[in-house]
Short mmCIF file of C-alpha atoms and ligand atoms in Angstrom, two decimals:
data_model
loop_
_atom_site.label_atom_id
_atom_site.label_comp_id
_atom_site.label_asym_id
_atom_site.label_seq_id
_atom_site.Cartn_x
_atom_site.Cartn_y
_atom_site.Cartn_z
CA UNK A 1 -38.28 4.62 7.88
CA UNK A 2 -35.09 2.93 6.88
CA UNK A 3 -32.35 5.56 6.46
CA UNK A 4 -30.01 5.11 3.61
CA UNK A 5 -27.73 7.76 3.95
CA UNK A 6 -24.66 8.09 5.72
CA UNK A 7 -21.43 10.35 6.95
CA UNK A 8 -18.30 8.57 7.06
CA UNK A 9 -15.50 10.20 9.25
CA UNK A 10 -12.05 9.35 9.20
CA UNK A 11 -9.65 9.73 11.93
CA UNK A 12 -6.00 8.94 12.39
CA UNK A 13 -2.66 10.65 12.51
CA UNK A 14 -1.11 12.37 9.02
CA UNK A 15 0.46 9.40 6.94
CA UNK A 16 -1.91 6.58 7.97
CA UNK A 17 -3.86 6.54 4.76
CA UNK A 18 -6.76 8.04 5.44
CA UNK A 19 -7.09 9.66 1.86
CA UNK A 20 -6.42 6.48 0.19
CA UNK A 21 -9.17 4.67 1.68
CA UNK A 22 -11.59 7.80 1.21
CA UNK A 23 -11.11 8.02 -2.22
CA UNK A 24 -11.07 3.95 -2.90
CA UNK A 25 -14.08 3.95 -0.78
CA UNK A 26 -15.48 6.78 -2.54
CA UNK A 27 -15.16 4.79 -6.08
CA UNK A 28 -16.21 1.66 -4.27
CA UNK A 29 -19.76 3.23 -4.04
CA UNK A 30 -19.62 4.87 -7.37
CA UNK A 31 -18.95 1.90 -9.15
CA UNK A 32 -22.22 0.35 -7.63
CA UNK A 33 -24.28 3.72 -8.44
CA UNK A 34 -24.06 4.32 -4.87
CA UNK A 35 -23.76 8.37 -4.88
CA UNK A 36 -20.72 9.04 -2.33
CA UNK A 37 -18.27 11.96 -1.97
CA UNK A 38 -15.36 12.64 -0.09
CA UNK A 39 -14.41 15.94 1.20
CA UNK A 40 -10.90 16.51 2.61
CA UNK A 41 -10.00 19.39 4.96
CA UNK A 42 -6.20 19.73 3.92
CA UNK A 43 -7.69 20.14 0.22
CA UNK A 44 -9.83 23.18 1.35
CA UNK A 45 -6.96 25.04 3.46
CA UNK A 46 -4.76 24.20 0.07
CA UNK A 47 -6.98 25.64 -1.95
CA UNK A 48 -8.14 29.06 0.76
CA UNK A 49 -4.83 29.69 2.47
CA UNK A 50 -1.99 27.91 0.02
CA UNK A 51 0.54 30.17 2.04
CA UNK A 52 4.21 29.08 3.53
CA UNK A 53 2.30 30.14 7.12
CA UNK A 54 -0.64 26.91 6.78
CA UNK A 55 2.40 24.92 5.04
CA UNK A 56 4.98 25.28 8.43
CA UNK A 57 4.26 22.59 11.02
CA UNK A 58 3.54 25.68 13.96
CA UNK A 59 0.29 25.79 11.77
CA UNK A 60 -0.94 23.01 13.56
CA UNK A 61 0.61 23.62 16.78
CA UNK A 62 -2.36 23.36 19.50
CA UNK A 63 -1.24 26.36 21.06
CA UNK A 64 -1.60 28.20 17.63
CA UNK A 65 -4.35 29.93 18.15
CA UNK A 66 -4.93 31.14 14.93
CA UNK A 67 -3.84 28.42 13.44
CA UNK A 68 -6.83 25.97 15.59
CA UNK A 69 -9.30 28.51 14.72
CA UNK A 70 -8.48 28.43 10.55
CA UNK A 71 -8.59 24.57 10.90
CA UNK A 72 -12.10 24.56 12.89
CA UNK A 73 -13.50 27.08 9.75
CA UNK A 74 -12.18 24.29 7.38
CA UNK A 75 -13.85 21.51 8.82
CA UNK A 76 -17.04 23.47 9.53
CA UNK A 77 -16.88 24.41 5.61
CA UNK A 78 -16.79 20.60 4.94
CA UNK A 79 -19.39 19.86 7.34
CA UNK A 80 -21.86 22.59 5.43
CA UNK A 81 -20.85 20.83 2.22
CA UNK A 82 -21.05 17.23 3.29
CA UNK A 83 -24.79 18.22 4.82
CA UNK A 84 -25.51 19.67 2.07
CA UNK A 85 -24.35 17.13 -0.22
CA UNK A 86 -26.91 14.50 1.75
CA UNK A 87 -29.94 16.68 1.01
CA UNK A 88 -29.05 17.00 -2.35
CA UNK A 89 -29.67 13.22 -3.03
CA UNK A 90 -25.90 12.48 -1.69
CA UNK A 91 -25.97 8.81 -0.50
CA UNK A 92 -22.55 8.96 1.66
CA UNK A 93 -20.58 11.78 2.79
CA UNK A 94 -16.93 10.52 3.59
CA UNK A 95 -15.13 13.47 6.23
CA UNK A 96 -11.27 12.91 5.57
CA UNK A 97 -9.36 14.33 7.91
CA UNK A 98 -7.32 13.62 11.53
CA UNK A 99 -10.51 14.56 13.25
CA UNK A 100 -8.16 13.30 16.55
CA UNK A 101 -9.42 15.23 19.00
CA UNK A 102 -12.86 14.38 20.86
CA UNK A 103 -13.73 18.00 20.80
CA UNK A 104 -13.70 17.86 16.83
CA UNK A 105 -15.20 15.01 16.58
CA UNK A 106 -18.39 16.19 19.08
CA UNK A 107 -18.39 18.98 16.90
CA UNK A 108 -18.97 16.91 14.01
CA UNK A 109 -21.71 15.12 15.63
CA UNK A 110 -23.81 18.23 17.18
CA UNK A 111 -23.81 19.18 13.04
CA UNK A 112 -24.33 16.13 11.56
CA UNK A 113 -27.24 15.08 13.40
CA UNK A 114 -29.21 14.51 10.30
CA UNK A 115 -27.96 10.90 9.51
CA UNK A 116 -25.97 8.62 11.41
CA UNK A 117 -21.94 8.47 11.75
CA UNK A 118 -19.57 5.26 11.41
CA UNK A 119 -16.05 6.50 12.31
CA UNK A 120 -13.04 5.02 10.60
CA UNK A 121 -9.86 4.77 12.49
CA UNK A 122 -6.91 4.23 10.53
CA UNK A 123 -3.84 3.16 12.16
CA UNK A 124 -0.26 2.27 11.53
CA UNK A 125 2.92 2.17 13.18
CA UNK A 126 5.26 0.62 11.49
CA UNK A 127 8.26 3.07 11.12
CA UNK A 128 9.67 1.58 8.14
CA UNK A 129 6.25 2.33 6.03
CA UNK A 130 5.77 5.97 7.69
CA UNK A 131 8.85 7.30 6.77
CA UNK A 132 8.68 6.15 3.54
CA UNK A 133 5.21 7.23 3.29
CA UNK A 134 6.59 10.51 5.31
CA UNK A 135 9.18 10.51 2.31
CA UNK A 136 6.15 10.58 -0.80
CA UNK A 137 4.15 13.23 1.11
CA UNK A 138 6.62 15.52 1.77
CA UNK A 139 7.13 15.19 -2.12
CA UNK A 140 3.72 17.69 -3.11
CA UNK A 141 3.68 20.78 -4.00
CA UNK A 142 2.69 21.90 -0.54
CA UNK A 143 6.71 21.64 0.53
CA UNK A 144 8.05 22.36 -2.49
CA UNK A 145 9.56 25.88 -0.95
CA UNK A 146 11.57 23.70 1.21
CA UNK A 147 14.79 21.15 0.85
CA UNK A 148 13.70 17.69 1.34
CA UNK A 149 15.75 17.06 5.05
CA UNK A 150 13.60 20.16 6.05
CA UNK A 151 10.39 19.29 4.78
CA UNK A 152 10.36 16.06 6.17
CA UNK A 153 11.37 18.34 10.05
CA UNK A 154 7.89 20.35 9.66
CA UNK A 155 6.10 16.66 8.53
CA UNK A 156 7.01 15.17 11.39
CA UNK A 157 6.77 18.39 14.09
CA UNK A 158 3.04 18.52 12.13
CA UNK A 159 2.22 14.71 13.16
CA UNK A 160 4.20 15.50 16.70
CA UNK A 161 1.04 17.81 17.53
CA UNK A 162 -1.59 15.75 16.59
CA UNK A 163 -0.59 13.10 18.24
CA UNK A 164 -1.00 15.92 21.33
CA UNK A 165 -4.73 16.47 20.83
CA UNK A 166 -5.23 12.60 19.57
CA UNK A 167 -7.04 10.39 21.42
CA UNK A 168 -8.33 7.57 19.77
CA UNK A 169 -12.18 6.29 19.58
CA UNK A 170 -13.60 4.39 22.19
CA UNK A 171 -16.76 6.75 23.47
CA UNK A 172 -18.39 7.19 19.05
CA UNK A 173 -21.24 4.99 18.75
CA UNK A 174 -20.51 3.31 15.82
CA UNK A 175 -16.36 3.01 14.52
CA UNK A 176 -14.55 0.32 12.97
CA UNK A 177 -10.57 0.80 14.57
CA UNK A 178 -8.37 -0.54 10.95
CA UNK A 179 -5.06 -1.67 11.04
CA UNK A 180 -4.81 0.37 7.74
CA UNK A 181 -1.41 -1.66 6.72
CA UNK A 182 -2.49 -4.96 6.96
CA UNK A 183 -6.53 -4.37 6.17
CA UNK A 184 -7.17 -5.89 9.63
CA UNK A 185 -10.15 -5.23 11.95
CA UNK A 186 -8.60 -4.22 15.59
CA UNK A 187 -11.91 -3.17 16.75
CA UNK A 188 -15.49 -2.65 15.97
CA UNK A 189 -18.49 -1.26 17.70
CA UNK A 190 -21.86 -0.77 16.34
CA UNK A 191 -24.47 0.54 18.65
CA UNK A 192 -26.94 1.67 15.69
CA UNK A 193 -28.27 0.08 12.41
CA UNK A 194 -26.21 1.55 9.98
CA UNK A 195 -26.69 1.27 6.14
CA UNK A 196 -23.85 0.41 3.94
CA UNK A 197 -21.85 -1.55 6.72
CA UNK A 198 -21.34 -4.96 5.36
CA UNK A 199 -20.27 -3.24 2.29
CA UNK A 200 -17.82 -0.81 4.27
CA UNK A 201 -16.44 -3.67 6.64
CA UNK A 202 -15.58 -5.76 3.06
CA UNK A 203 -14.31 -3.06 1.13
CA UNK A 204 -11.90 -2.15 4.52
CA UNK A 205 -10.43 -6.17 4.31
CA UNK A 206 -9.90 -6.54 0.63
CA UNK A 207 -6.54 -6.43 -1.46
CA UNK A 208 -7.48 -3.99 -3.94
CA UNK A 209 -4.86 -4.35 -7.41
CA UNK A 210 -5.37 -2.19 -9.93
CA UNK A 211 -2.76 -3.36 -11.91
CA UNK A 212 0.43 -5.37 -10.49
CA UNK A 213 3.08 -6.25 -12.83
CA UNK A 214 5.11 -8.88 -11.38
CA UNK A 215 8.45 -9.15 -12.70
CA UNK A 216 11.44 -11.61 -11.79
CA UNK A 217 15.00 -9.96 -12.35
CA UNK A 218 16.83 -10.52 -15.75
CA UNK A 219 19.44 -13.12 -16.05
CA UNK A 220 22.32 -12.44 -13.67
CA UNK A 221 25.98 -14.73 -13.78
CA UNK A 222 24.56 -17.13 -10.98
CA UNK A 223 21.60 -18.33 -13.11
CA UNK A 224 23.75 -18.87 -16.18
CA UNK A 225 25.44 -21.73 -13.79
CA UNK A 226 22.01 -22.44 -12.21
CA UNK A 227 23.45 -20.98 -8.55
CA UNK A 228 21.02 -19.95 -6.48
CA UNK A 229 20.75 -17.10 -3.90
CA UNK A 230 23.88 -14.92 -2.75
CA UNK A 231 24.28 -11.68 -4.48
CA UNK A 232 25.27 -11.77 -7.70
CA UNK A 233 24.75 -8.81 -10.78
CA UNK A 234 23.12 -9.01 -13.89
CA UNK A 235 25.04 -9.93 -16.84
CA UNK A 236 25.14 -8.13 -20.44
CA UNK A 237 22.24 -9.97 -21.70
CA UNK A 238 20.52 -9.06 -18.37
CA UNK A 239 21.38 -5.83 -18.59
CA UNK A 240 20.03 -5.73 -22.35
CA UNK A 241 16.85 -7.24 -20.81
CA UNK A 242 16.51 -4.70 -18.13
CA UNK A 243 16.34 -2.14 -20.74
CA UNK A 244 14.04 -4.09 -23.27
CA UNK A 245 11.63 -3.86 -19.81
CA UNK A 246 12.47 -0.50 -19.19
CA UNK A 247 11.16 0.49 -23.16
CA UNK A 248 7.98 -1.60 -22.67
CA UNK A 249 6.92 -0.01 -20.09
CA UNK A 250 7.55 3.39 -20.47
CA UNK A 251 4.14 4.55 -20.87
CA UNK A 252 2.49 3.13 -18.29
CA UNK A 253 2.97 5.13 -15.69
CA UNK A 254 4.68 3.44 -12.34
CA UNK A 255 5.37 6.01 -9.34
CA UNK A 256 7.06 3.17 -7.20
CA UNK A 257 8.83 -0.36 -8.01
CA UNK A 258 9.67 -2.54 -4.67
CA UNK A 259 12.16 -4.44 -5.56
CA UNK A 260 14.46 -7.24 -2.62
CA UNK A 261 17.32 -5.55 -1.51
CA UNK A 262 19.21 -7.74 -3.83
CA UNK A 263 21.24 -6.17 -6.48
CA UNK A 264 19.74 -8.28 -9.24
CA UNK A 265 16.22 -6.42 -8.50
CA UNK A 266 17.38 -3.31 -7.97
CA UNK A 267 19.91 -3.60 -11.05
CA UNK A 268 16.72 -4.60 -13.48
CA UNK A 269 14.84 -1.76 -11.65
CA UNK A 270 16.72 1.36 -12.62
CA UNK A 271 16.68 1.76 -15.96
CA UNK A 272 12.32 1.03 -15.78
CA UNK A 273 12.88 3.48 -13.28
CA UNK A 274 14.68 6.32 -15.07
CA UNK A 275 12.55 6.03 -17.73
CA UNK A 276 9.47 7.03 -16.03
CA UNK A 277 8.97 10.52 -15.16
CA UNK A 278 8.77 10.17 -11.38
CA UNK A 279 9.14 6.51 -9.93
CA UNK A 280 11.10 5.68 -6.82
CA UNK A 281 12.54 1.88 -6.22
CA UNK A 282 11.45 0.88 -2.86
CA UNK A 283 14.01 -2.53 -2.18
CA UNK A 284 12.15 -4.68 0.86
CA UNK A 285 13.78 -6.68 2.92
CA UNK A 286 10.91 -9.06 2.38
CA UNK A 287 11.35 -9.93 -0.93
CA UNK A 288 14.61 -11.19 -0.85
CA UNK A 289 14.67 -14.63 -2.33
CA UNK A 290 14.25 -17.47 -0.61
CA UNK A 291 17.45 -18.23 1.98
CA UNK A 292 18.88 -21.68 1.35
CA UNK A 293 21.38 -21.36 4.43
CA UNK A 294 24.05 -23.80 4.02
CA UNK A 295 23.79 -24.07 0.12
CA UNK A 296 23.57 -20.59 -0.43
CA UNK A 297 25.80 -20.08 -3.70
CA UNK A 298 25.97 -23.49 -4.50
CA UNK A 299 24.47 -25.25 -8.09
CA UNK A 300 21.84 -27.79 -7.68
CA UNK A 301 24.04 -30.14 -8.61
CA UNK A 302 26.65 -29.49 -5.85
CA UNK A 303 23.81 -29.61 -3.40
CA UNK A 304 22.93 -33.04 -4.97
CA UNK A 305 26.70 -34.24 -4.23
CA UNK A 306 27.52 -32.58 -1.24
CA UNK A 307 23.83 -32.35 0.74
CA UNK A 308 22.23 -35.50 -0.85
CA UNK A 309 20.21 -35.74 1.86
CA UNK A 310 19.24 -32.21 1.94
CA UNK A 311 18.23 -32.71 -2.15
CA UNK A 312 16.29 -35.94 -1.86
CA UNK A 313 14.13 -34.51 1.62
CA UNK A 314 13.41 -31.06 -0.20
CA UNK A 315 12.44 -32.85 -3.79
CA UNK A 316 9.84 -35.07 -1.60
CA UNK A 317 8.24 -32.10 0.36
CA UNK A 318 9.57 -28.49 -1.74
CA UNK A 319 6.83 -26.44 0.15
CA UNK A 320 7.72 -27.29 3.45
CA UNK A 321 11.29 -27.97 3.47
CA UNK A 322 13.16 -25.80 5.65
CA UNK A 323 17.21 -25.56 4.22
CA UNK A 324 19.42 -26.26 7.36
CA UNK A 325 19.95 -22.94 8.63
CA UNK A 326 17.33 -20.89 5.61
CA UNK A 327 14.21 -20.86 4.84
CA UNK A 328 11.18 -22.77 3.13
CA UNK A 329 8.19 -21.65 1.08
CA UNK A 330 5.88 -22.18 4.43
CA UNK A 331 8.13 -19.97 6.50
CA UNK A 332 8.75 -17.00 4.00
CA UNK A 333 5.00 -16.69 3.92
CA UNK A 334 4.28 -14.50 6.56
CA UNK A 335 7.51 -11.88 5.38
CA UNK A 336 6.18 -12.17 2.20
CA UNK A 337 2.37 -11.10 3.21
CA UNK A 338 4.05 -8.10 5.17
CA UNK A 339 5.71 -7.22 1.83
CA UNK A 340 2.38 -7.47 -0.65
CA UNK A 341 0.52 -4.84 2.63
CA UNK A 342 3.80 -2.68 2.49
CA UNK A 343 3.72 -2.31 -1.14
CA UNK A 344 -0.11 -1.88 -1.86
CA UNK A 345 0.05 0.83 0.80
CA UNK A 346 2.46 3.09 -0.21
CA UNK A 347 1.57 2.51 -3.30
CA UNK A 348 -2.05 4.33 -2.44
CA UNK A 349 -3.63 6.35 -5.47
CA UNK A 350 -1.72 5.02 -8.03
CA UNK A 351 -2.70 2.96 -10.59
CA UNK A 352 0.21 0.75 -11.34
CA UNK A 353 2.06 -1.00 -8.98
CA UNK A 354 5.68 -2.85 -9.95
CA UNK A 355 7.39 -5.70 -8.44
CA UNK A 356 10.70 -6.87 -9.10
CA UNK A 357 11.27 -10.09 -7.02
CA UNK A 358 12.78 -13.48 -7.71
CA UNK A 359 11.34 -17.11 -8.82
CA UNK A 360 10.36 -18.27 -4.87
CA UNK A 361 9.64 -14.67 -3.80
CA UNK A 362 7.29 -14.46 -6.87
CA UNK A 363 5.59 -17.79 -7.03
CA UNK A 364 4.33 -16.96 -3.00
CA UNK A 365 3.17 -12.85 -4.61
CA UNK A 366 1.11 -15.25 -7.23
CA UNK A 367 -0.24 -17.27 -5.04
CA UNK A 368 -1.38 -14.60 -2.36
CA UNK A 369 -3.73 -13.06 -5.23
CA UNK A 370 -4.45 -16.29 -6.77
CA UNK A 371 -5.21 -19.59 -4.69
CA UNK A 372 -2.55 -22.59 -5.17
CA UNK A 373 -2.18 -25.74 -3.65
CA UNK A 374 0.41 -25.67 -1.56
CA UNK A 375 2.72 -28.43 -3.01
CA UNK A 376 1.64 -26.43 -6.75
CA UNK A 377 3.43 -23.07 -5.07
CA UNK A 378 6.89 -24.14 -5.61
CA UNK A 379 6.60 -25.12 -9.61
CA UNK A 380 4.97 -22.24 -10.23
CA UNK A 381 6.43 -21.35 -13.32
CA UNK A 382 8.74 -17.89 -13.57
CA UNK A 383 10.56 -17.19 -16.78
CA UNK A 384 12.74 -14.21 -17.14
CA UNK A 385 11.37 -13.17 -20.32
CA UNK A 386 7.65 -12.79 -19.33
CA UNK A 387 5.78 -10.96 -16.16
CA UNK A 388 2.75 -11.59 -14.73
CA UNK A 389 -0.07 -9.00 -15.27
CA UNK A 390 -2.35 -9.28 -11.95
CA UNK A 391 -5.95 -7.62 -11.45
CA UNK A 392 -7.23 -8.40 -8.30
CA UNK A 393 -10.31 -5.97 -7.67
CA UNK A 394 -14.03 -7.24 -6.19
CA UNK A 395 -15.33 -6.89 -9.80
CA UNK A 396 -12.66 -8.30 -11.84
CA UNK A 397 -9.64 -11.07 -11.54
CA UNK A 398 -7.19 -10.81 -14.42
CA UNK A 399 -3.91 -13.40 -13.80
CA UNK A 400 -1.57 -13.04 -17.65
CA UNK A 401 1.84 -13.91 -17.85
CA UNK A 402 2.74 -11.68 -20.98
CA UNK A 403 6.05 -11.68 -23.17
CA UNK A 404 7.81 -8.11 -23.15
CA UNK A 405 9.04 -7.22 -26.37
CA UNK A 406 9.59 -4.24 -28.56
CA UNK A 407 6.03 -3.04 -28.20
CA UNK A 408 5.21 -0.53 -25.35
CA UNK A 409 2.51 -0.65 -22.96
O1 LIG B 501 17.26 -18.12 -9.53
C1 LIG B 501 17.48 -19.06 -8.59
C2 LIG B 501 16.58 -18.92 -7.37
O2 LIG B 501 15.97 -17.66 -7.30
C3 LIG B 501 17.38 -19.20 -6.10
O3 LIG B 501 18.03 -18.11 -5.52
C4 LIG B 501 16.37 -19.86 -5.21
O4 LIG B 501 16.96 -20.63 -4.21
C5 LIG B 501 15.59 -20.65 -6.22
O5 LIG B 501 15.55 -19.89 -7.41
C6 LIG B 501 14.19 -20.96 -5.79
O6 LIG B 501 13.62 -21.92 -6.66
P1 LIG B 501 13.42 -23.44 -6.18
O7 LIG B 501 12.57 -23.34 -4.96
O8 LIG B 501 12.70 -24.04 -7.34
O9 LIG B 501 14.75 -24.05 -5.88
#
């Protein structure tokens, strides 16, 4: 007989989002009346043993002996349950936790013997994304006894010894190795029929968008002369806008806005920001607006006079033209890709996600969700006084540009 049921394990150091992909996974299922459950070790020893001792990175030490033997009782608690949970008429049992060492994951497999395992390796080095991911987690309750420079010490001494014990899959039957920033596949081996898979492998390569409101920064002193790029600030009127965005969306609830690391995104940022009762502007270096090199700073009309070549080439081919010593549409693709993986992942639980970017910048964010010609991409249209509202979830595909006004959201 076919067997339908399944344990899930996760592995991977702390801050690789593990938990994010449980719990999408575990709604994933739900949604299709697939009956799946997620059970996470830190929860239990938060919940059992919420003391300063299981909180200080020596916890996890390997030569903690104490400290190993609370963690095994943990995981053997979530075992029990996520056994349990299977008999009960459980579909999938998702195991979310480092599980890094092959001794804990044999373990696993001597108890759950039952059904069959697909391990899920999540991992992710780019430094830029784990400390500000290092940043958010050391944020919980769990640290709160401790100043932030400190907290972030004992999070990074924690992650120091697992990456002691951690040695990552290659001997489990059946894992799928996930490049968990960019939703690629490094690795995949299958050695039994396992139900659920296609579904699994999908749901591991998809964009999933809750809601992304994509904003372009107010009205600054270059676009009242129709500059483009440098650095300018926003102007009264911008200012007056920023705040008008700020009011509309008070209520909905934005944790983190990634803005370029241009002061007109960051300037239209802050006060949506301090209205909110905990958001944090993230500026990336990848959405900073498109470089025009030589004319950076200029008006389109100077480039007209000065660079008339430069104007007549780029009007014939705007996608691909590269601006003598900038950029074009085709070649701040790939920055701009990194950007969309670096915000949706930090962005993890939450609902709402925020970006503040600028007309090119945005017009390449639209068309990663939604498919454009390529000579369409740069016309895309990008007002100041409207954002784009962007759903992008396997069920549902939602693309409004809406007006902000007086009324909240
Ligand atoms: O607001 C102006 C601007 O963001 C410039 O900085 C940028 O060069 C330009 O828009 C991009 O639009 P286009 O590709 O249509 O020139």
């Amino acid at each position: 007989m076919e067997d339908n049921k399944l344990y899930v394990v996760m592995v991977g150091l702390p801050a690789r989002g593990k938990s994010t992909i449980s719990f999408r996974l575990q709604e994933t299922f739900r949604r299709d009346n697939i009956h799946a459950k997620v059970f996470n070790n830190g929860n239990l020893r938060r919940k059992y043993r919420p003391t300063k001792e299981t909180y200080s990175a020596d916890f996890y030490s390997p030569e903690n002996k104490a400290g190993v033997e609370m963690r095994r009782r943990f995981a053997m608690m979530n075992i029990h349950r996520a056994k349990t949970y299977l008999r009960r008429g459980g579909d999938v049992s998702i195991l979310d936790a480092t599980n890094a060492s092959p001794q804990r994951r044999r373990m696993i497999e001597r108890n759950l013997d039952d059904h069959p395992i697909l391990y899920i390796e999540c991992v992710n080095d780019d430094r830029e994304i784990l400390s500000l991911s290092i940043n958010q987690k050391v944020k919980t309750p769990e640290f709160e006894h401790l100043d932030h420079a400190r907290a972030l010490k004992e999070f990074e001494k924690r992650i120091k010894y697992y990456e002691m014990i951690y040695v990552p899959l290659y001997e489990e039957r059946n894992y799928i190795k996930l490049d968990s920033l960019h939703n690629r596949i490094l690795r995949e081996k299958l050695m039994d029929p396992l139900p659920y898979y296609s579904r699994i492998r999908d749901f591991l390569v998809t964009d999933i968008v809750k809601n992304l409101f994509l904003i372009r920064h107010a009205e600054t002193y270059y676009n009242l002369e129709d500059r483009i790029g440098g650095d300018p600030s926003l102007t009264e009127r911008g200012k007056t806008q920023a705040v008008t965005l700020a009011e509309f969306f008070k209520n909905r609830n934005i944790s983190f806005i990634f803005t370029s690391q241009k002061k007109r995104t960051i300037q239209t940022a802050e006060p949506i920001r301090d209205m909110q009762r905990s958001c944090t502007i993230v500026p990336l270096k990848e959405f900073n607006e498109i470089d025009a090199g030589i004319c950076e700073c200029m008006t389109y009309q100077e480039i007209r006079e000065k660079y008339p070549t430069i104007y007549n080439t780029r009007k014939k081919d705007k996608y691909n033209y590269v601006y003598p010593g900038g950029e074009s549409y085709a070649t701040m693709r790939e920055r701009i890709e990194t950007g969309i993986k670096k915000a949706l992942f930090l962005n993890r639980n939450a609902d709402n996600i925020m970006i503040i970017g600028h007309r090119a910048v945005n017009r390449m964010i639209l068309a990663h969700f939604l498919y454009r010609r390529e000579e369409d991409v740069p016309f895309i249209y990008v007002p100041q006084d409207k954002f784009y509202h962007i759903v992008a979830k396997q069920d549902k595909k939602l693309f409004q540009l809406r007006r902000y006004g007086l009324v909240s959201i």
